Coordinates of C-alpha atoms in Angstrom, one line a residue:
M1 CA 48.8 -52.0 -19.7
A2 CA 47.8 -48.4 -20.1
S3 CA 46.8 -46.9 -23.3
H4 CA 48.8 -43.8 -24.3
P5 CA 47.8 -40.6 -26.0
Q6 CA 49.7 -39.3 -29.1
T7 CA 50.7 -36.1 -27.3
P8 CA 53.5 -36.1 -24.7
P9 CA 52.0 -37.0 -21.3
T10 CA 53.4 -36.5 -17.8
V11 CA 55.7 -39.1 -16.4
G12 CA 55.4 -39.4 -12.6
F13 CA 58.2 -40.4 -10.3
D14 CA 58.1 -41.6 -6.7
L15 CA 60.7 -39.9 -4.5
D16 CA 62.1 -42.1 -1.6
M17 CA 64.3 -44.8 -3.0
T18 CA 63.3 -44.0 -6.6
L19 CA 64.9 -40.6 -7.1
I20 CA 66.7 -40.2 -3.8
D21 CA 68.4 -42.4 -1.2
S22 CA 66.7 -40.9 1.8
R23 CA 67.7 -43.7 4.2
P24 CA 70.6 -41.8 5.9
G25 CA 68.4 -38.7 6.4
I26 CA 65.3 -40.6 7.6
R27 CA 67.5 -42.7 9.9
A28 CA 68.9 -39.5 11.4
N29 CA 65.4 -38.0 11.9
Y30 CA 64.0 -41.1 13.6
R31 CA 67.0 -41.2 15.9
A32 CA 66.3 -37.5 16.8
L33 CA 62.7 -38.3 17.4
S34 CA 63.5 -41.3 19.5
A35 CA 66.0 -39.2 21.6
E36 CA 63.5 -36.4 22.1
T37 CA 60.5 -38.6 23.0
G38 CA 62.3 -41.4 24.9
V39 CA 60.6 -44.0 22.7
P40 CA 62.9 -46.7 21.4
I41 CA 62.9 -47.0 17.6
D42 CA 64.9 -49.5 15.5
C43 CA 66.0 -47.0 12.9
D44 CA 67.7 -49.5 10.7
L45 CA 64.6 -51.6 10.5
V46 CA 62.6 -48.5 9.7
V47 CA 64.8 -47.5 6.7
S48 CA 64.7 -51.1 5.4
R49 CA 61.0 -50.7 4.5
L50 CA 60.5 -47.2 3.3
G51 CA 57.4 -46.4 1.3
P52 CA 54.2 -46.2 3.3
P53 CA 53.2 -43.0 5.1
V54 CA 55.1 -42.1 8.3
E55 CA 52.0 -42.7 10.4
E56 CA 52.0 -46.4 9.5
E57 CA 55.7 -46.7 10.6
L58 CA 55.2 -44.7 13.8
A59 CA 52.3 -47.0 14.7
N60 CA 54.9 -49.7 15.3
W61 CA 56.6 -47.7 18.0
F62 CA 54.1 -45.3 19.5
P63 CA 50.7 -46.0 21.2
A64 CA 47.8 -45.3 18.8
A65 CA 46.8 -42.2 20.7
E66 CA 50.3 -40.7 20.2
V67 CA 50.9 -41.4 16.6
A68 CA 49.4 -38.2 15.1
A69 CA 51.4 -36.0 17.4
A70 CA 54.6 -38.0 16.8
A71 CA 54.1 -37.7 13.0
D72 CA 53.6 -33.9 13.4
R73 CA 56.9 -33.7 15.3
Y74 CA 58.7 -35.9 12.9
R75 CA 57.7 -33.5 10.1
E76 CA 58.7 -30.5 12.1
I77 CA 62.3 -31.7 12.7
Y78 CA 62.7 -33.3 9.3
P79 CA 64.3 -30.3 7.6
T80 CA 67.0 -30.1 10.4
H81 CA 68.0 -33.8 10.3
A82 CA 67.1 -35.4 7.0
I83 CA 67.9 -33.1 4.0
T84 CA 71.7 -32.8 4.1
P85 CA 72.5 -36.6 4.5
T86 CA 70.2 -37.6 1.6
S87 CA 71.7 -38.1 -1.9
A88 CA 70.3 -38.5 -5.4
L89 CA 70.1 -42.1 -6.6
A90 CA 72.1 -43.0 -9.7
G91 CA 70.4 -41.9 -12.9
A92 CA 67.8 -39.7 -11.1
R93 CA 68.7 -36.4 -12.8
E94 CA 69.1 -38.1 -16.1
A95 CA 65.7 -39.8 -15.9
V96 CA 64.0 -36.4 -15.4
A97 CA 66.0 -34.9 -18.2
A98 CA 65.1 -37.8 -20.5
V99 CA 61.4 -37.1 -20.0
R100 CA 61.9 -33.5 -21.0
A101 CA 64.0 -34.5 -24.0
Q102 CA 61.0 -36.4 -25.3
G103 CA 58.8 -33.4 -24.9
G104 CA 57.1 -34.6 -21.7
R105 CA 56.6 -33.3 -18.2
A106 CA 58.1 -34.9 -15.1
I107 CA 56.2 -34.8 -11.8
V108 CA 57.0 -36.2 -8.4
V109 CA 54.1 -38.0 -6.6
T110 CA 55.1 -39.1 -3.1
A111 CA 53.8 -40.2 0.3
K112 CA 56.2 -37.7 1.8
H113 CA 55.2 -34.4 3.3
E114 CA 55.2 -32.1 0.3
P115 CA 57.4 -29.3 1.8
S116 CA 60.0 -31.9 2.8
A117 CA 59.9 -33.4 -0.7
K118 CA 60.5 -30.0 -2.2
L119 CA 63.4 -29.4 0.1
H120 CA 65.1 -32.6 -0.9
L121 CA 64.7 -31.9 -4.6
A122 CA 65.9 -28.3 -4.3
H123 CA 68.9 -29.4 -2.3
L124 CA 69.9 -32.0 -4.9
G125 CA 69.2 -29.8 -7.9
I126 CA 66.4 -32.0 -9.3
E127 CA 63.7 -29.8 -10.8
P128 CA 60.4 -31.6 -11.7
D129 CA 57.5 -29.7 -13.2
A130 CA 55.3 -30.4 -10.1
V131 CA 55.6 -32.0 -6.7
I132 CA 52.5 -33.6 -5.0
G133 CA 52.9 -35.0 -1.5
R134 CA 51.0 -37.1 1.1
L135 CA 49.6 -39.6 -1.4
W136 CA 50.2 -43.3 -1.0
A137 CA 49.5 -46.4 -3.1
E138 CA 46.1 -46.1 -4.9
A139 CA 45.7 -42.5 -3.7
K140 CA 48.6 -41.6 -6.0
A141 CA 46.2 -42.0 -8.9
Q142 CA 44.5 -38.7 -7.9
A143 CA 47.6 -36.7 -8.9
L144 CA 48.5 -39.0 -11.8
L145 CA 45.1 -38.6 -13.3
S146 CA 44.8 -34.9 -12.7
H147 CA 48.2 -34.3 -14.4
G148 CA 47.4 -36.6 -17.3
A149 CA 50.3 -39.0 -16.5
G150 CA 50.9 -42.0 -18.8
I151 CA 53.8 -43.5 -16.9
Y152 CA 54.6 -43.8 -13.2
V153 CA 58.0 -44.9 -11.9
G154 CA 58.5 -46.2 -8.4
D155 CA 60.3 -48.7 -6.2
H156 CA 57.4 -50.1 -4.1
I157 CA 54.4 -52.4 -4.8
G158 CA 52.4 -49.4 -3.5
D159 CA 53.7 -47.4 -6.4
V160 CA 52.7 -50.2 -8.8
R161 CA 49.2 -50.1 -7.3
G162 CA 49.1 -46.4 -7.7
A163 CA 50.1 -46.6 -11.4
R164 CA 47.5 -49.3 -12.1
A165 CA 44.8 -47.3 -10.4
A166 CA 45.6 -44.4 -12.7
N167 CA 45.8 -46.6 -15.8
C168 CA 49.5 -45.7 -16.1
L169 CA 52.3 -47.8 -17.5
S170 CA 54.0 -49.0 -14.3
V171 CA 57.8 -48.8 -14.4
A172 CA 59.5 -50.2 -11.3
V173 CA 63.0 -50.0 -10.0
T174 CA 64.6 -52.4 -7.5
T175 CA 66.4 -49.7 -5.6
G176 CA 63.9 -49.8 -2.7
P177 CA 62.6 -52.6 -0.4
C178 CA 60.8 -54.6 -3.1
D179 CA 62.6 -57.1 -5.3
A180 CA 61.9 -57.7 -9.0
D181 CA 59.6 -60.7 -8.4
E182 CA 57.5 -58.7 -5.9
L183 CA 57.2 -55.8 -8.3
R184 CA 56.2 -58.0 -11.2
E185 CA 53.7 -59.9 -9.1
A186 CA 52.1 -56.6 -8.1
G187 CA 51.6 -55.8 -11.8
A188 CA 54.6 -53.8 -12.9
D189 CA 54.9 -53.6 -16.7
V190 CA 58.6 -52.9 -16.7
V191 CA 61.2 -53.7 -14.0
L192 CA 64.6 -52.0 -14.1
P193 CA 67.6 -52.4 -11.7
D194 CA 67.7 -48.6 -11.2
L195 CA 67.1 -45.4 -13.1
T196 CA 70.4 -45.5 -15.0
G197 CA 68.6 -47.6 -17.7
F198 CA 65.5 -45.4 -17.8
P199 CA 66.5 -43.0 -20.5
A200 CA 67.4 -45.8 -23.0
W201 CA 64.2 -47.7 -22.0
L202 CA 62.1 -44.5 -22.6
S203 CA 63.7 -43.8 -25.9
S204 CA 63.0 -47.4 -27.1
W205 CA 59.5 -47.3 -25.8
V206 CA 58.7 -44.1 -27.5
A207 CA 60.1 -45.4 -30.8
A208 CA 58.1 -48.7 -30.4
S209 CA 54.9 -46.9 -29.4
G210 CA 54.4 -45.4 -32.8
A211 CA 53.5 -42.1 -31.2
G212 CA 56.7 -40.5 -32.4
R213 CA 57.0 -38.6 -29.1
F214 CA 55.1 -40.6 -26.4

């Protein structure tokens, strides 16, 4: 478990399936990409395993030599198809507000293309202090460390790995593709059903930490 400074640190949040339910939007975007390219894609299967970078998913459907171009096109059409159908997950806004209420900063660290992540957050009225994109698993530690994060919240074992690589407390939610057992086995310090319980957990953790405020 991470050690924590006495001053309020940054709390990092993953985006897809942690703060937002992007499955409808991502499904729509893959359908559009499939129609445009003529490449069959099982869009329901795709959205059942969100987390890793889009290139990893596209490699299941496109020849290796075409993956980079398909990823570029996926990102180009994403704002048209994926923003409007996507909703905030229960407790997302309250979780960000809870961090601020404790004197901390909330950032989003995601594998998603950063401009797309910012479009989602703006559309849904979620306003973190910073958004850092195109980082996955252990690479998320780059942003977490540079922003002085003490806690990272995510839904995937890749998020747990990123938290541990940054010596952050790993808080996991089961709103994504990984269940509680998988998340615990990966090293999550705390597992919650969703973000609705995060403000209460944060308050109790702050009180128990002896830091007063983080």
